[in-house]
Amino acid sequence: MTLSRPRISKAVIPAAGLGTRFLPATKATPKEMLPVVDKPAIQYVVEEAVAAGLSDVLMITGRNKRPLEDHFDRNYELEEALRRKGDESRLARVQESSDLATMHYVRQGDPRGLGHAVLCAAPHVGDEPFAVLLGDDLIDSRDPLLSRMVDIQNQHGGSVIALMEVDPEQIHLYGCAAVKPTDTEDVVEVTGLVEKPDAAEAPSNYAVIGRYVLDPAVFDVLRETPPGRGGEIQLTDALQALAAAPGLGGPVHGVVFTGRRYDTGDRGDYLRAIVRLACEREDLGPDFRAWLRRYVTEEM
Ligand code: G1P
């Protein structure tokens, strides 16, 4: 049964991280602005939120993140120059990012972890369920995950997280969920969560990936959540509290994702994401694939 609940309209995108894994590229440029083919990584994430019907986007930023605001704003000088040249297709590309969504920004003055970043969204979000999208995870637009999560939240209330099965030796890189099956194949009930466990202690091989639809009760829990792994306030710990006491803010469900996900937070995975997406592009793909085939067979 689908209950009539307020439609989710707000997306929160934490983007205050320092991007140390990409230094020196990220010395003066936010890591979210690194291009994936020819669009900054963050634009894919905002496009995904909009495709799921969430057109009110709050970014949690920090010092040195001004280019993010500029990217989603108009650039009249550049637009005028392209107009004068008659370069309509580039003009349209430039305007895409400023026409996408209603953007809001708040600064996380003192970066104290993902849970703390999400808590910075409380005044903007208010008392409605909302989505959180982490910029390091790109979800292929052909495999819509967030809209499925919004539907599941609408059915069950509470919170919904995205899960993916990973090799046990990879689980220490992720939040990990203990789960029980439900009647729906791709949906599980989350009974416990632990942030980045050692393989031996992991309750399963279900890894949390960077998409969440959260009940606003998470804010009260986050206010009480002490620093956890790495001395940071962990969103996973707050979700564990919600899963352990469904009376606080409803149940926690997981949507098990089996589609295409690209991790742009790691240099090797970032390169793989670019190659895969470039190969699939209609404009660049045919030439790039032909070159790649030659390169792999003749030069490697
Ligand atoms: C964060 C979360 C973790 C989650 C991961 C998904 O970790 O804390 O639970 O599995 O995102 O990408 P991070 O990768 O930011 O260290």
CSV table of C-alpha atoms and ligand atoms in Angstrom, one decimal:
chain,number,residue,atom,x,y,z
A,1,MET,CA,0.0,0.0,0.0
A,2,THR,CA,1.3,3.4,-0.9
A,3,LEU,CA,0.5,5.9,1.8
A,4,SER,CA,0.0,9.5,0.9
A,5,ARG,CA,3.1,11.3,2.2
A,6,PRO,CA,4.7,14.6,1.3
A,7,ARG,CA,6.5,14.3,-2.0
A,8,ILE,CA,10.3,14.5,-1.5
A,9,SER,CA,11.6,17.6,-3.2
A,10,LYS,CA,15.0,18.4,-1.6
A,11,ALA,CA,18.4,17.0,-2.3
A,12,VAL,CA,21.4,17.6,-0.1
A,13,ILE,CA,24.9,17.2,-1.6
A,14,PRO,CA,27.8,17.3,0.8
A,15,ALA,CA,30.8,18.9,-1.1
A,16,ALA,CA,33.1,20.2,1.6
A,17,GLY,CA,35.8,17.6,1.4
A,18,LEU,CA,39.4,18.6,0.7
A,19,GLY,CA,40.0,16.1,-2.1
A,20,THR,CA,43.4,15.2,-0.9
A,21,ARG,CA,43.5,12.0,-3.0
A,22,PHE,CA,43.7,14.2,-6.1
A,23,LEU,CA,46.4,16.7,-5.1
A,24,PRO,CA,47.9,18.7,-6.7
A,25,ALA,CA,44.9,19.0,-9.1
A,26,THR,CA,42.7,19.9,-6.1
A,27,LYS,CA,45.0,22.5,-4.6
A,28,ALA,CA,43.0,25.4,-5.9
A,29,THR,CA,40.1,23.5,-7.6
A,30,PRO,CA,37.3,21.6,-5.8
A,31,LYS,CA,37.5,17.9,-6.5
A,32,GLU,CA,33.8,18.1,-7.4
A,33,MET,CA,34.8,20.2,-10.4
A,34,LEU,CA,37.2,17.7,-11.9
A,35,PRO,CA,35.9,16.8,-15.4
A,36,VAL,CA,34.4,13.4,-16.2
A,37,VAL,CA,34.8,13.5,-19.9
A,38,ASP,CA,33.7,17.2,-20.4
A,39,LYS,CA,31.3,17.8,-17.5
A,40,PRO,CA,32.4,18.4,-13.9
A,41,ALA,CA,31.6,15.3,-11.7
A,42,ILE,CA,29.2,17.3,-9.6
A,43,GLN,CA,26.9,18.2,-12.5
A,44,TYR,CA,26.2,14.5,-13.1
A,45,VAL,CA,25.0,14.3,-9.5
A,46,VAL,CA,22.8,17.4,-9.7
A,47,GLU,CA,21.3,16.0,-12.9
A,48,GLU,CA,20.6,12.7,-11.2
A,49,ALA,CA,18.7,14.5,-8.4
A,50,VAL,CA,16.7,16.5,-10.9
A,51,ALA,CA,15.9,13.3,-12.9
A,52,ALA,CA,14.4,11.8,-9.7
A,53,GLY,CA,12.2,14.9,-9.3
A,54,LEU,CA,14.3,16.8,-6.7
A,55,SER,CA,14.9,20.2,-8.1
A,56,ASP,CA,15.7,22.0,-4.8
A,57,VAL,CA,19.4,21.3,-4.2
A,58,LEU,CA,21.4,22.3,-1.2
A,59,MET,CA,25.2,21.9,-1.4
A,60,ILE,CA,27.2,21.8,1.8
A,61,THR,CA,30.4,23.5,0.8
A,62,GLY,CA,33.4,25.0,2.5
A,63,ARG,CA,36.4,27.3,1.9
A,64,ASN,CA,37.7,27.2,-1.7
A,65,LYS,CA,34.4,25.9,-3.1
A,66,ARG,CA,33.3,29.1,-4.9
A,67,PRO,CA,33.7,27.5,-8.4
A,68,LEU,CA,30.8,25.2,-7.5
A,69,GLU,CA,28.5,28.2,-7.1
A,70,ASP,CA,29.9,29.8,-10.2
A,71,HIS,CA,29.3,26.6,-12.2
A,72,PHE,CA,25.6,26.5,-11.4
A,73,ASP,CA,25.1,30.2,-12.0
A,74,ARG,CA,24.9,32.2,-15.2
A,75,ASN,CA,28.1,33.4,-16.9
A,76,TYR,CA,26.9,36.4,-18.9
A,77,GLU,CA,30.3,37.3,-20.4
A,78,LEU,CA,30.9,33.8,-21.7
A,79,GLU,CA,27.3,33.4,-22.9
A,80,GLU,CA,27.6,36.7,-24.8
A,81,ALA,CA,30.9,35.8,-26.4
A,82,LEU,CA,29.4,32.4,-27.6
A,83,ARG,CA,26.2,34.2,-28.8
A,84,ARG,CA,28.3,36.7,-30.8
A,85,LYS,CA,30.2,33.8,-32.4
A,86,GLY,CA,26.9,32.1,-33.2
A,87,ASP,CA,28.1,29.0,-31.3
A,88,GLU,CA,24.6,27.9,-30.3
A,89,SER,CA,25.5,24.3,-29.2
A,90,ARG,CA,28.2,25.4,-26.8
A,91,LEU,CA,25.9,28.2,-25.5
A,92,ALA,CA,23.3,25.6,-24.7
A,93,ARG,CA,25.9,23.4,-22.9
A,94,VAL,CA,27.0,26.4,-20.8
A,95,GLN,CA,23.4,27.2,-19.9
A,96,GLU,CA,22.5,23.7,-19.0
A,97,SER,CA,24.0,23.8,-15.5
A,98,SER,CA,22.5,27.1,-14.5
A,99,ASP,CA,19.0,26.1,-15.7
A,100,LEU,CA,19.0,22.7,-13.9
A,101,ALA,CA,17.8,23.2,-10.4
A,102,THR,CA,17.2,25.8,-7.7
A,103,MET,CA,20.6,25.8,-5.9
A,104,HIS,CA,21.3,26.7,-2.3
A,105,TYR,CA,24.6,26.7,-0.5
A,106,VAL,CA,25.6,26.5,3.1
A,107,ARG,CA,29.1,26.3,4.5
A,108,GLN,CA,30.3,23.6,6.8
A,109,GLY,CA,32.7,25.9,8.7
A,110,ASP,CA,34.3,23.1,10.7
A,111,PRO,CA,34.4,19.8,8.7
A,112,ARG,CA,33.6,17.2,11.3
A,113,GLY,CA,32.5,14.4,9.1
A,114,LEU,CA,29.6,13.3,6.8
A,115,GLY,CA,27.1,13.2,9.6
A,116,HIS,CA,28.0,16.8,10.6
A,117,ALA,CA,27.7,17.9,6.9
A,118,VAL,CA,24.2,16.4,6.7
A,119,LEU,CA,23.3,18.2,10.0
A,120,CYS,CA,24.2,21.5,8.4
A,121,ALA,CA,21.2,20.9,6.1
A,122,ALA,CA,18.7,20.9,9.0
A,123,PRO,CA,17.5,24.5,8.8
A,124,HIS,CA,17.0,24.3,5.0
A,125,VAL,CA,15.3,20.8,5.0
A,126,GLY,CA,12.9,21.4,7.9
A,127,ASP,CA,10.5,18.6,8.8
A,128,GLU,CA,10.4,16.6,5.5
A,129,PRO,CA,12.1,13.5,4.2
A,130,PHE,CA,15.0,14.5,1.9
A,131,ALA,CA,17.7,12.8,-0.2
A,132,VAL,CA,21.5,12.9,0.3
A,133,LEU,CA,23.8,12.3,-2.7
A,134,LEU,CA,27.5,11.8,-2.3
A,135,GLY,CA,29.5,13.3,-5.1
A,136,ASP,CA,32.1,10.5,-5.3
A,137,ASP,CA,29.5,8.0,-6.5
A,138,LEU,CA,28.2,8.5,-10.0
A,139,ILE,CA,25.1,6.4,-10.9
A,140,ASP,CA,24.6,5.8,-14.6
A,141,SER,CA,21.5,7.7,-15.7
A,142,ARG,CA,20.2,4.5,-17.5
A,143,ASP,CA,20.0,2.7,-14.1
A,144,PRO,CA,17.8,5.0,-12.0
A,145,LEU,CA,18.4,4.3,-8.4
A,146,LEU,CA,17.3,7.4,-6.6
A,147,SER,CA,13.7,7.4,-8.0
A,148,ARG,CA,13.4,3.8,-6.9
A,149,MET,CA,14.5,4.8,-3.4
A,150,VAL,CA,12.0,7.7,-3.3
A,151,ASP,CA,9.2,5.2,-4.2
A,152,ILE,CA,10.3,2.8,-1.5
A,153,GLN,CA,10.4,5.7,1.1
A,154,ASN,CA,6.9,6.7,-0.1
A,155,GLN,CA,5.7,3.1,0.6
A,156,HIS,CA,7.3,2.5,3.9
A,157,GLY,CA,8.2,5.9,5.4
A,158,GLY,CA,11.3,6.1,7.5
A,159,SER,CA,14.7,6.1,5.7
A,160,VAL,CA,16.0,4.3,2.7
A,161,ILE,CA,19.7,3.6,1.9
A,162,ALA,CA,21.4,2.3,-1.3
A,163,LEU,CA,23.2,-1.0,-1.0
A,164,MET,CA,25.5,-2.8,-3.3
A,165,GLU,CA,27.1,-6.3,-2.9
A,166,VAL,CA,30.9,-6.0,-2.9
A,167,ASP,CA,33.7,-8.5,-2.5
A,168,PRO,CA,34.3,-9.1,1.2
A,169,GLU,CA,37.8,-7.7,0.9
A,170,GLN,CA,36.3,-4.4,-0.2
A,171,ILE,CA,33.8,-4.0,2.6
A,172,HIS,CA,36.3,-2.0,4.9
A,173,LEU,CA,35.9,0.9,2.4
A,174,TYR,CA,32.2,1.3,3.0
A,175,GLY,CA,29.4,1.4,5.6
A,176,CYS,CA,28.1,-2.1,5.9
A,177,ALA,CA,24.5,-3.2,6.6
A,178,ALA,CA,23.0,-6.2,8.3
A,179,VAL,CA,19.8,-7.0,6.4
A,180,LYS,CA,16.7,-9.1,6.3
A,181,PRO,CA,14.9,-9.9,3.1
A,182,THR,CA,11.4,-8.5,2.3
A,183,ASP,CA,8.8,-9.6,-0.2
A,184,THR,CA,10.3,-7.3,-2.8
A,185,GLU,CA,13.3,-8.7,-4.5
A,186,ASP,CA,15.5,-5.5,-4.6
A,187,VAL,CA,14.4,-4.3,-1.1
A,188,VAL,CA,15.8,-5.4,2.3
A,189,GLU,CA,15.1,-4.3,5.8
A,190,VAL,CA,18.2,-2.9,7.5
A,191,THR,CA,18.7,-4.2,11.0
A,192,GLY,CA,22.1,-2.8,11.7
A,193,LEU,CA,24.9,-0.7,10.2
A,194,VAL,CA,28.6,-0.4,10.9
A,195,GLU,CA,31.0,2.1,9.3
A,196,LYS,CA,34.0,0.6,7.5
A,197,PRO,CA,34.3,-2.7,9.4
A,198,ASP,CA,37.2,-5.1,9.0
A,199,ALA,CA,36.2,-8.0,6.7
A,200,ALA,CA,36.1,-10.4,9.7
A,201,GLU,CA,33.6,-8.2,11.6
A,202,ALA,CA,31.4,-7.2,8.7
A,203,PRO,CA,27.8,-8.4,9.2
A,204,SER,CA,27.4,-8.9,5.4
A,205,ASN,CA,28.9,-7.9,2.1
A,206,TYR,CA,26.2,-5.2,1.5
A,207,ALA,CA,28.0,-1.9,1.1
A,208,VAL,CA,26.3,1.4,1.6
A,209,ILE,CA,26.7,3.5,-1.6
A,210,GLY,CA,26.3,7.3,-1.6
A,211,ARG,CA,22.5,7.7,-2.0
A,212,TYR,CA,20.2,8.1,1.0
A,213,VAL,CA,16.5,9.1,1.4
A,214,LEU,CA,16.3,10.2,5.0
A,215,ASP,CA,13.5,10.8,7.6
A,216,PRO,CA,14.1,14.3,9.2
A,217,ALA,CA,14.4,12.4,12.6
A,218,VAL,CA,18.0,11.8,11.5
A,219,PHE,CA,18.8,15.4,12.5
A,220,ASP,CA,17.9,14.9,16.2
A,221,VAL,CA,19.9,11.7,16.2
A,222,LEU,CA,22.9,13.4,14.5
A,223,ARG,CA,22.9,16.1,17.2
A,224,GLU,CA,23.5,13.3,19.8
A,225,THR,CA,25.9,11.2,17.7
A,226,PRO,CA,29.4,11.3,19.1
A,227,PRO,CA,32.4,11.2,16.8
A,228,GLY,CA,32.9,7.6,15.5
A,229,ARG,CA,35.3,6.1,13.1
A,230,GLY,CA,38.2,8.4,12.2
A,231,GLY,CA,37.1,10.8,14.9
A,232,GLU,CA,34.2,12.0,12.6
A,233,ILE,CA,30.5,12.2,13.1
A,234,GLN,CA,29.3,9.4,10.9
A,235,LEU,CA,26.0,9.3,9.1
A,236,THR,CA,26.2,5.5,9.3
A,237,ASP,CA,26.2,5.7,13.1
A,238,ALA,CA,23.0,7.9,13.1
A,239,LEU,CA,21.4,5.4,10.7
A,240,GLN,CA,22.3,2.6,13.0
A,241,ALA,CA,20.5,4.4,15.8
A,242,LEU,CA,17.4,4.7,13.6
A,243,ALA,CA,17.6,1.1,12.5
A,244,ALA,CA,17.9,-0.1,16.1
A,245,ALA,CA,14.9,2.0,17.3
A,246,PRO,CA,12.3,2.3,14.5
A,247,GLY,CA,10.1,4.3,16.9
A,248,LEU,CA,12.5,7.2,16.5
A,249,GLY,CA,11.9,7.9,12.8
A,250,GLY,CA,10.5,4.8,11.1
A,251,PRO,CA,12.3,1.8,9.7
A,252,VAL,CA,15.4,1.8,7.6
A,253,HIS,CA,15.2,-0.1,4.3
A,254,GLY,CA,17.8,-0.7,1.7
A,255,VAL,CA,17.4,-0.8,-2.1
A,256,VAL,CA,19.9,-3.3,-3.5
A,257,PHE,CA,21.5,-1.7,-6.6
A,258,THR,CA,22.8,-3.9,-9.4
A,259,GLY,CA,23.3,-1.2,-12.0
A,260,ARG,CA,26.3,0.8,-13.2
A,261,ARG,CA,28.1,2.9,-10.6
A,262,TYR,CA,31.3,4.8,-11.1
A,263,ASP,CA,33.5,5.8,-8.2
A,264,THR,CA,35.2,9.0,-8.9
A,265,GLY,CA,36.7,9.3,-5.4
A,266,ASP,CA,39.7,7.2,-6.2
A,267,ARG,CA,42.2,8.0,-9.0
A,268,GLY,CA,42.1,4.6,-10.6
A,269,ASP,CA,38.3,4.4,-10.5
A,270,TYR,CA,38.1,8.0,-11.7
A,271,LEU,CA,40.1,7.1,-14.8
A,272,ARG,CA,38.0,4.0,-15.4
A,273,ALA,CA,34.8,6.1,-15.1
A,274,ILE,CA,36.1,8.5,-17.8
A,275,VAL,CA,37.1,5.8,-20.2
A,276,ARG,CA,33.8,3.9,-19.8
A,277,LEU,CA,31.7,7.1,-20.2
A,278,ALA,CA,33.7,8.3,-23.1
A,279,CYS,CA,33.4,5.0,-24.9
A,280,GLU,CA,29.6,5.2,-24.5
A,281,ARG,CA,29.2,8.8,-25.7
A,282,GLU,CA,27.6,9.1,-29.1
A,283,ASP,CA,29.8,12.0,-30.2
A,284,LEU,CA,33.2,10.9,-28.9
A,285,GLY,CA,32.6,7.2,-28.5
A,286,PRO,CA,33.2,5.8,-32.0
A,287,ASP,CA,36.6,7.5,-32.5
A,288,PHE,CA,37.7,6.9,-28.9
A,289,ARG,CA,36.8,3.2,-28.9
A,290,ALA,CA,38.7,2.6,-32.2
A,291,TRP,CA,41.7,4.4,-30.7
A,292,LEU,CA,41.5,2.5,-27.4
A,293,ARG,CA,41.3,-0.9,-29.2
A,294,ARG,CA,44.4,0.0,-31.2
A,295,TYR,CA,46.2,1.3,-28.1
A,296,VAL,CA,45.4,-1.9,-26.1
A,297,THR,CA,46.3,-4.4,-28.8
A,298,GLU,CA,49.3,-2.6,-30.3
A,299,GLU,CA,50.9,-0.5,-27.6
A,300,MET,CA,50.3,-2.3,-24.4
B,1,G1P,C1,31.0,7.5,2.9
B,1,G1P,C2,30.2,6.8,4.0
B,1,G1P,C3,30.2,5.3,3.9
B,1,G1P,C4,29.7,5.0,2.5
B,1,G1P,C5,30.6,5.7,1.4
B,1,G1P,C6,29.9,5.5,0.0
B,1,G1P,O1,32.4,7.2,3.1
B,1,G1P,O2,30.7,7.2,5.3
B,1,G1P,O3,29.4,4.7,4.8
B,1,G1P,O4,29.8,3.6,2.3
B,1,G1P,O5,30.6,7.1,1.6
B,1,G1P,O6,30.7,6.0,-1.0
B,1,G1P,P1,33.6,7.9,2.4
B,1,G1P,O7,33.8,7.2,1.1
B,1,G1P,O8,33.2,9.3,2.1
B,1,G1P,O9,34.8,7.8,3.3
